[in-house]
Amino acid sequence: MKTMLIAVAGASGSGKTTIARKLHQHYGEDQCLTLSSDNYYNDLRHLSQAERDAINFDHPDSIDFELLAQHIQLLKQGESIDMPTYDFATHARQEQTVRVSPKSMIIIEGILILHPACLTRLYDTKVFVDADTDVCLVRRLRRDITERGRDMEDILTQYMQHVKPMFDAFVEPCKASAELVINTTRTCDITPLIANIDNKIQAARRVDLSMFAPPHTTTPQTELYQGNYTYWS
């Protein structure tokens, strides 16, 4: 059976990382791997810190989607990749990479991953994770303060200048192309997503089995003559 690609997109703070993690846990480490578009931000080491700080990281141009698409294609072909790592404090790609081996299911998670055509044509299932705007903002504040060492004023400024306008322009429109929309304002229920994926897995297995089934043949009929009557066997 071919590699299954599942895209999990949505606003910053919508809960898409939680959905992707739950999905990964459900199918298990042996057959599932997760790629985040956060690892594929453009390498800005050639820019000064002031120039990096001025970049709009919520615009599609800030992410190397072509490299992500190339890596997905390599994994589908059974080859391992060296996934980049990214330092959000310095806005720069790090020297070390992470070796990632192919598996039968790949979850791709990120804000804008339903936007570029080089990615959308690869997916088997497209999921948009939705949540109330105020809930997304609170979640983003908590994450950026505790995990990325940023201060509240900086986060709110970026949200008003970049995050919200880019969500309206590039992220929200992708909801229309999703097979499933999961709202996580109150809960993160992945039951419908699991059902969707399991149905596709079963359908793919049936196709695979049909390729090895022997061709349908009919037993040739033989005419038997007896007196004035003809019999068929």
PDB file of C-alpha atoms in Angstrom:
ATOM      1  CA  MET A   1       0.000   0.000   0.000  1.00  0.00           C
ATOM      2  CA  LYS A   2       1.279   3.472  -0.814  1.00  0.00           C
ATOM      3  CA  THR A   3       2.327   6.013   1.819  1.00  0.00           C
ATOM      4  CA  MET A   4      -0.632   7.967   3.197  1.00  0.00           C
ATOM      5  CA  LEU A   5      -0.180  11.740   3.544  1.00  0.00           C
ATOM      6  CA  ILE A   6      -2.376  13.656   5.991  1.00  0.00           C
ATOM      7  CA  ALA A   7      -2.289  17.461   6.120  1.00  0.00           C
ATOM      8  CA  VAL A   8      -3.297  19.199   9.358  1.00  0.00           C
ATOM      9  CA  ALA A   9      -3.584  22.973   8.902  1.00  0.00           C
ATOM     10  CA  GLY A  10      -5.208  25.860  10.747  1.00  0.00           C
ATOM     11  CA  ALA A  11      -4.621  29.108  12.591  1.00  0.00           C
ATOM     12  CA  SER A  12      -1.816  29.667  15.052  1.00  0.00           C
ATOM     13  CA  GLY A  13      -3.111  28.397  18.385  1.00  0.00           C
ATOM     14  CA  SER A  14      -6.001  26.469  16.815  1.00  0.00           C
ATOM     15  CA  GLY A  15      -4.800  23.137  18.207  1.00  0.00           C
ATOM     16  CA  LYS A  16      -3.428  21.598  15.013  1.00  0.00           C
ATOM     17  CA  THR A  17      -0.256  20.404  16.764  1.00  0.00           C
ATOM     18  CA  THR A  18      -2.408  18.680  19.400  1.00  0.00           C
ATOM     19  CA  ILE A  19      -4.528  17.032  16.685  1.00  0.00           C
ATOM     20  CA  ALA A  20      -1.398  15.863  14.847  1.00  0.00           C
ATOM     21  CA  ARG A  21       0.094  14.503  18.084  1.00  0.00           C
ATOM     22  CA  LYS A  22      -3.084  12.596  18.950  1.00  0.00           C
ATOM     23  CA  LEU A  23      -3.214  11.139  15.460  1.00  0.00           C
ATOM     24  CA  HIS A  24       0.432  10.098  15.679  1.00  0.00           C
ATOM     25  CA  GLN A  25      -0.184   8.416  19.033  1.00  0.00           C
ATOM     26  CA  HIS A  26      -3.242   6.591  17.701  1.00  0.00           C
ATOM     27  CA  TYR A  27      -1.442   4.972  14.764  1.00  0.00           C
ATOM     28  CA  GLY A  28       1.831   4.519  16.606  1.00  0.00           C
ATOM     29  CA  GLU A  29       5.510   5.254  16.150  1.00  0.00           C
ATOM     30  CA  ASP A  30       6.139   2.164  14.020  1.00  0.00           C
ATOM     31  CA  GLN A  31       3.994   3.282  11.101  1.00  0.00           C
ATOM     32  CA  CYS A  32       3.605   7.042  11.562  1.00  0.00           C
ATOM     33  CA  LEU A  33       5.849  10.112  11.397  1.00  0.00           C
ATOM     34  CA  THR A  34       5.069  13.829  11.687  1.00  0.00           C
ATOM     35  CA  LEU A  35       6.659  16.701   9.775  1.00  0.00           C
ATOM     36  CA  SER A  36       6.085  20.299  10.846  1.00  0.00           C
ATOM     37  CA  SER A  37       6.403  23.227   8.460  1.00  0.00           C
ATOM     38  CA  ASP A  38       7.983  25.099  11.395  1.00  0.00           C
ATOM     39  CA  ASN A  39      11.209  23.238  10.578  1.00  0.00           C
ATOM     40  CA  TYR A  40      11.190  24.628   7.045  1.00  0.00           C
ATOM     41  CA  TYR A  41      11.331  28.370   7.598  1.00  0.00           C
ATOM     42  CA  ASN A  42      13.812  29.975   5.225  1.00  0.00           C
ATOM     43  CA  ASP A  43      17.410  30.143   6.380  1.00  0.00           C
ATOM     44  CA  LEU A  44      18.039  33.785   7.361  1.00  0.00           C
ATOM     45  CA  ARG A  45      21.561  33.467   8.728  1.00  0.00           C
ATOM     46  CA  HIS A  46      22.813  35.828   6.026  1.00  0.00           C
ATOM     47  CA  LEU A  47      20.649  38.655   7.437  1.00  0.00           C
ATOM     48  CA  SER A  48      21.291  40.818  10.465  1.00  0.00           C
ATOM     49  CA  GLN A  49      19.138  40.270  13.552  1.00  0.00           C
ATOM     50  CA  ALA A  50      17.284  43.528  12.831  1.00  0.00           C
ATOM     51  CA  GLU A  51      16.532  42.364   9.283  1.00  0.00           C
ATOM     52  CA  ARG A  52      15.325  39.002  10.562  1.00  0.00           C
ATOM     53  CA  ASP A  53      13.039  40.655  13.095  1.00  0.00           C
ATOM     54  CA  ALA A  54      11.368  42.603  10.272  1.00  0.00           C
ATOM     55  CA  ILE A  55      10.393  39.470   8.329  1.00  0.00           C
ATOM     56  CA  ASN A  56       6.712  38.548   8.189  1.00  0.00           C
ATOM     57  CA  PHE A  57       6.904  34.888   9.271  1.00  0.00           C
ATOM     58  CA  ASP A  58       3.172  34.391   8.738  1.00  0.00           C
ATOM     59  CA  HIS A  59       3.430  35.001   4.984  1.00  0.00           C
ATOM     60  CA  PRO A  60       3.784  31.931   2.712  1.00  0.00           C
ATOM     61  CA  ASP A  61       7.049  33.302   1.311  1.00  0.00           C
ATOM     62  CA  SER A  62       8.718  32.823   4.713  1.00  0.00           C
ATOM     63  CA  ILE A  63       8.638  29.014   4.408  1.00  0.00           C
ATOM     64  CA  ASP A  64      10.617  26.801   2.039  1.00  0.00           C
ATOM     65  CA  PHE A  65       7.654  24.761   0.831  1.00  0.00           C
ATOM     66  CA  GLU A  66       9.601  23.441  -2.160  1.00  0.00           C
ATOM     67  CA  LEU A  67      12.112  21.774   0.156  1.00  0.00           C
ATOM     68  CA  LEU A  68       9.282  20.346   2.260  1.00  0.00           C
ATOM     69  CA  ALA A  69       7.604  18.955  -0.880  1.00  0.00           C
ATOM     70  CA  GLN A  70      10.912  17.472  -2.034  1.00  0.00           C
ATOM     71  CA  HIS A  71      11.415  15.770   1.322  1.00  0.00           C
ATOM     72  CA  ILE A  72       7.883  14.351   1.273  1.00  0.00           C
ATOM     73  CA  GLN A  73       8.472  12.918  -2.203  1.00  0.00           C
ATOM     74  CA  LEU A  74      11.716  11.285  -1.051  1.00  0.00           C
ATOM     75  CA  LEU A  75       9.983   9.716   1.946  1.00  0.00           C
ATOM     76  CA  LYS A  76       7.224   8.397  -0.342  1.00  0.00           C
ATOM     77  CA  GLN A  77       9.934   6.772  -2.473  1.00  0.00           C
ATOM     78  CA  GLY A  78      11.325   5.000   0.606  1.00  0.00           C
ATOM     79  CA  GLU A  79      14.325   7.275   1.117  1.00  0.00           C
ATOM     80  CA  SER A  80      15.410   8.966   4.346  1.00  0.00           C
ATOM     81  CA  ILE A  81      15.777  12.749   4.652  1.00  0.00           C
ATOM     82  CA  ASP A  82      17.792  15.213   6.739  1.00  0.00           C
ATOM     83  CA  MET A  83      15.085  17.470   8.176  1.00  0.00           C
ATOM     84  CA  PRO A  84      16.233  21.007   9.017  1.00  0.00           C
ATOM     85  CA  THR A  85      15.857  22.472  12.506  1.00  0.00           C
ATOM     86  CA  TYR A  86      14.975  26.071  13.259  1.00  0.00           C
ATOM     87  CA  ASP A  87      15.757  28.446  16.131  1.00  0.00           C
ATOM     88  CA  PHE A  88      12.788  30.765  16.733  1.00  0.00           C
ATOM     89  CA  ALA A  89      14.772  32.981  19.114  1.00  0.00           C
ATOM     90  CA  THR A  90      17.293  33.962  16.423  1.00  0.00           C
ATOM     91  CA  HIS A  91      15.064  33.344  13.361  1.00  0.00           C
ATOM     92  CA  ALA A  92      17.723  31.142  11.813  1.00  0.00           C
ATOM     93  CA  ARG A  93      18.111  27.579  10.618  1.00  0.00           C
ATOM     94  CA  GLN A  94      20.468  25.571  12.807  1.00  0.00           C
ATOM     95  CA  GLU A  95      23.515  23.638  11.661  1.00  0.00           C
ATOM     96  CA  GLN A  96      22.250  20.265  12.888  1.00  0.00           C
ATOM     97  CA  THR A  97      19.577  18.307  11.047  1.00  0.00           C
ATOM     98  CA  VAL A  98      17.369  15.381  12.072  1.00  0.00           C
ATOM     99  CA  ARG A  99      17.532  12.114  10.150  1.00  0.00           C
ATOM    100  CA  VAL A 100      14.000  10.972   9.316  1.00  0.00           C
ATOM    101  CA  SER A 101      13.221   7.523   7.913  1.00  0.00           C
ATOM    102  CA  PRO A 102      10.158   6.736   5.747  1.00  0.00           C
ATOM    103  CA  LYS A 103       6.994   5.243   7.249  1.00  0.00           C
ATOM    104  CA  SER A 104       3.623   4.225   5.900  1.00  0.00           C
ATOM    105  CA  MET A 105       1.818   7.304   7.237  1.00  0.00           C
ATOM    106  CA  ILE A 106       3.105  10.883   7.168  1.00  0.00           C
ATOM    107  CA  ILE A 107       1.356  13.716   9.014  1.00  0.00           C
ATOM    108  CA  ILE A 108       2.261  17.191   7.760  1.00  0.00           C
ATOM    109  CA  GLU A 109       1.353  19.920  10.241  1.00  0.00           C
ATOM    110  CA  GLY A 110       1.500  23.699   9.826  1.00  0.00           C
ATOM    111  CA  ILE A 111      -0.418  26.933   9.483  1.00  0.00           C
ATOM    112  CA  LEU A 112      -0.044  27.350   5.714  1.00  0.00           C
ATOM    113  CA  ILE A 113       0.388  23.799   4.412  1.00  0.00           C
ATOM    114  CA  LEU A 114      -2.947  23.833   2.544  1.00  0.00           C
ATOM    115  CA  HIS A 115      -1.880  26.921   0.575  1.00  0.00           C
ATOM    116  CA  PRO A 116       0.966  25.973  -1.846  1.00  0.00           C
ATOM    117  CA  ALA A 117       0.107  23.842  -4.869  1.00  0.00           C
ATOM    118  CA  CYS A 118       3.405  21.937  -4.598  1.00  0.00           C
ATOM    119  CA  LEU A 119       2.055  20.418  -1.378  1.00  0.00           C
ATOM    120  CA  THR A 120      -1.706  20.217  -1.831  1.00  0.00           C
ATOM    121  CA  ARG A 121      -1.436  17.868  -4.808  1.00  0.00           C
ATOM    122  CA  LEU A 122       0.405  15.344  -2.620  1.00  0.00           C
ATOM    123  CA  TYR A 123      -2.123  14.936   0.198  1.00  0.00           C
ATOM    124  CA  ASP A 124      -4.543  12.059   0.689  1.00  0.00           C
ATOM    125  CA  THR A 125      -6.484  13.771   3.495  1.00  0.00           C
ATOM    126  CA  LYS A 126      -6.783  17.507   4.198  1.00  0.00           C
ATOM    127  CA  VAL A 127      -7.809  18.653   7.666  1.00  0.00           C
ATOM    128  CA  PHE A 128      -8.464  22.221   8.805  1.00  0.00           C
ATOM    129  CA  VAL A 129      -8.346  22.803  12.557  1.00  0.00           C
ATOM    130  CA  ASP A 130     -10.557  25.674  13.659  1.00  0.00           C
ATOM    131  CA  ALA A 131     -11.110  27.510  16.961  1.00  0.00           C
ATOM    132  CA  ASP A 132     -12.485  30.810  18.229  1.00  0.00           C
ATOM    133  CA  THR A 133     -10.087  33.690  17.561  1.00  0.00           C
ATOM    134  CA  ASP A 134      -9.738  34.696  21.217  1.00  0.00           C
ATOM    135  CA  VAL A 135      -8.930  31.100  22.193  1.00  0.00           C
ATOM    136  CA  CYS A 136      -6.222  30.958  19.511  1.00  0.00           C
ATOM    137  CA  LEU A 137      -4.660  34.181  20.794  1.00  0.00           C
ATOM    138  CA  VAL A 138      -4.573  32.988  24.413  1.00  0.00           C
ATOM    139  CA  ARG A 139      -2.960  29.710  23.354  1.00  0.00           C
ATOM    140  CA  ARG A 140      -0.374  31.572  21.256  1.00  0.00           C
ATOM    141  CA  LEU A 141       0.487  33.876  24.158  1.00  0.00           C
ATOM    142  CA  ARG A 142       1.064  30.945  26.486  1.00  0.00           C
ATOM    143  CA  ARG A 143       3.194  29.085  23.982  1.00  0.00           C
ATOM    144  CA  ASP A 144       5.391  31.973  22.873  1.00  0.00           C
ATOM    145  CA  ILE A 145       6.037  33.184  26.421  1.00  0.00           C
ATOM    146  CA  THR A 146       6.811  29.779  27.941  1.00  0.00           C
ATOM    147  CA  GLU A 147       8.410  27.958  24.996  1.00  0.00           C
ATOM    148  CA  ARG A 148      10.000  30.716  22.912  1.00  0.00           C
ATOM    149  CA  GLY A 149      10.960  33.269  25.561  1.00  0.00           C
ATOM    150  CA  ARG A 150       9.085  36.196  24.036  1.00  0.00           C
ATOM    151  CA  ASP A 151       7.361  39.052  25.877  1.00  0.00           C
ATOM    152  CA  MET A 152       3.653  39.796  25.641  1.00  0.00           C
ATOM    153  CA  GLU A 153       3.947  43.186  23.939  1.00  0.00           C
ATOM    154  CA  ASP A 154       6.074  41.724  21.158  1.00  0.00           C
ATOM    155  CA  ILE A 155       3.620  38.840  20.658  1.00  0.00           C
ATOM    156  CA  LEU A 156       0.579  41.125  20.496  1.00  0.00           C
ATOM    157  CA  THR A 157       2.293  43.509  18.058  1.00  0.00           C
ATOM    158  CA  GLN A 158       3.164  40.626  15.752  1.00  0.00           C
ATOM    159  CA  TYR A 159      -0.353  39.247  16.053  1.00  0.00           C
ATOM    160  CA  MET A 160      -1.987  42.503  14.954  1.00  0.00           C
ATOM    161  CA  GLN A 161       0.525  43.328  12.208  1.00  0.00           C
ATOM    162  CA  HIS A 162       1.217  39.888  10.766  1.00  0.00           C
ATOM    163  CA  VAL A 163      -0.651  36.914  12.247  1.00  0.00           C
ATOM    164  CA  LYS A 164      -4.254  38.075  11.917  1.00  0.00           C
ATOM    165  CA  PRO A 165      -3.904  39.735   8.457  1.00  0.00           C
ATOM    166  CA  MET A 166      -2.093  36.677   7.039  1.00  0.00           C
ATOM    167  CA  PHE A 167      -4.692  34.357   8.542  1.00  0.00           C
ATOM    168  CA  ASP A 168      -7.440  36.303   6.785  1.00  0.00           C
ATOM    169  CA  ALA A 169      -5.529  36.387   3.485  1.00  0.00           C
ATOM    170  CA  PHE A 170      -3.982  32.914   3.252  1.00  0.00           C
ATOM    171  CA  VAL A 171      -5.083  30.532   6.024  1.00  0.00           C
ATOM    172  CA  GLU A 172      -8.840  30.975   6.378  1.00  0.00           C
ATOM    173  CA  PRO A 173      -9.487  30.549   2.610  1.00  0.00           C
ATOM    174  CA  CYS A 174      -7.897  27.069   2.779  1.00  0.00           C
ATOM    175  CA  LYS A 175     -10.752  25.830   4.947  1.00  0.00           C
ATOM    176  CA  ALA A 176     -12.884  25.430   1.819  1.00  0.00           C
ATOM    177  CA  SER A 177     -10.474  22.838   0.377  1.00  0.00           C
ATOM    178  CA  ALA A 178     -10.383  20.671   3.524  1.00  0.00           C
ATOM    179  CA  GLU A 179     -12.228  17.353   3.719  1.00  0.00           C
ATOM    180  CA  LEU A 180     -12.665  17.734   7.456  1.00  0.00           C
ATOM    181  CA  VAL A 181     -12.947  20.783   9.702  1.00  0.00           C
ATOM    182  CA  ILE A 182     -12.298  20.070  13.383  1.00  0.00           C
ATOM    183  CA  ASN A 183     -13.226  22.749  15.914  1.00  0.00           C
ATOM    184  CA  THR A 184     -11.052  22.620  19.034  1.00  0.00           C
ATOM    185  CA  THR A 185     -12.486  25.554  20.976  1.00  0.00           C
ATOM    186  CA  ARG A 186     -13.772  23.180  23.670  1.00  0.00           C
ATOM    187  CA  THR A 187     -12.404  19.746  22.799  1.00  0.00           C
ATOM    188  CA  CYS A 188      -9.973  18.002  20.447  1.00  0.00           C
ATOM    189  CA  ASP A 189     -11.992  15.066  19.130  1.00  0.00           C
ATOM    190  CA  ILE A 190     -10.199  13.171  16.360  1.00  0.00           C
ATOM    191  CA  THR A 191     -12.791  10.395  16.041  1.00  0.00           C
ATOM    192  CA  PRO A 192     -14.133  11.629  12.643  1.00  0.00           C
ATOM    193  CA  LEU A 193     -10.578  11.972  11.348  1.00  0.00           C
ATOM    194  CA  ILE A 194      -9.646   8.434  12.383  1.00  0.00           C
ATOM    195  CA  ALA A 195     -12.790   7.106  10.683  1.00  0.00           C
ATOM    196  CA  ASN A 196     -11.892   8.998   7.491  1.00  0.00           C
ATOM    197  CA  ILE A 197      -8.348   7.636   7.460  1.00  0.00           C
ATOM    198  CA  ASP A 198      -9.357   4.059   8.319  1.00  0.00           C
ATOM    199  CA  ASN A 199     -11.875   4.045   5.460  1.00  0.00           C
ATOM    200  CA  LYS A 200      -9.160   5.131   3.025  1.00  0.00           C
ATOM    201  CA  ILE A 201      -6.723   2.535   4.358  1.00  0.00           C
ATOM    202  CA  GLN A 202      -9.303  -0.227   3.891  1.00  0.00           C
ATOM    203  CA  ALA A 203     -10.132   0.997   0.382  1.00  0.00           C
ATOM    204  CA  ALA A 204      -6.443   1.047  -0.544  1.00  0.00           C
ATOM    205  CA  ARG A 205      -5.977  -2.478   0.789  1.00  0.00           C
ATOM    206  CA  ARG A 206      -8.882  -3.729  -1.291  1.00  0.00           C
ATOM    207  CA  VAL A 207      -7.302  -2.208  -4.382  1.00  0.00           C
ATOM    208  CA  ASP A 208      -3.942  -3.785  -3.543  1.00  0.00           C
ATOM    209  CA  LEU A 209      -5.529  -7.217  -3.062  1.00  0.00           C
ATOM    210  CA  SER A 210      -7.444  -6.965  -6.315  1.00  0.00           C
ATOM    211  CA  MET A 211      -4.159  -6.520  -8.183  1.00  0.00           C
ATOM    212  CA  PHE A 212      -3.071 -10.007  -7.087  1.00  0.00           C
ATOM    213  CA  ALA A 213      -6.388 -11.771  -7.616  1.00  0.00           C
ATOM    214  CA  PRO A 214      -6.384 -14.355 -10.443  1.00  0.00           C
ATOM    215  CA  PRO A 215      -8.195 -13.242 -13.583  1.00  0.00           C
ATOM    216  CA  HIS A 216     -11.821 -14.257 -13.810  1.00  0.00           C
ATOM    217  CA  THR A 217     -12.330 -17.145 -16.207  1.00  0.00           C
ATOM    218  CA  THR A 218     -15.409 -19.018 -17.301  1.00  0.00           C
ATOM    219  CA  THR A 219     -15.565 -22.748 -17.852  1.00  0.00           C
ATOM    220  CA  PRO A 220     -16.049 -23.428 -21.554  1.00  0.00           C
ATOM    221  CA  GLN A 221     -19.296 -25.089 -22.348  1.00  0.00           C
ATOM    222  CA  THR A 222     -19.241 -28.401 -24.173  1.00  0.00           C
ATOM    223  CA  GLU A 223     -22.048 -29.502 -26.446  1.00  0.00           C
ATOM    224  CA  LEU A 224     -23.355 -32.998 -25.776  1.00  0.00           C
ATOM    225  CA  TYR A 225     -25.592 -34.529 -28.361  1.00  0.00           C
ATOM    226  CA  GLN A 226     -28.105 -37.183 -27.461  1.00  0.00           C
ATOM    227  CA  GLY A 227     -30.777 -38.105 -29.853  1.00  0.00           C
ATOM    228  CA  ASN A 228     -32.554 -35.008 -31.129  1.00  0.00           C
ATOM    229  CA  TYR A 229     -31.552 -32.846 -28.114  1.00  0.00           C
ATOM    230  CA  THR A 230     -28.524 -30.767 -27.334  1.00  0.00           C
ATOM    231  CA  TYR A 231     -27.295 -30.541 -23.711  1.00  0.00           C
ATOM    232  CA  TRP A 232     -24.810 -28.073 -22.245  1.00  0.00           C
ATOM    233  CA  SER A 233     -22.338 -28.942 -19.503  1.00  0.00           C
TER     234      SER A 233
END
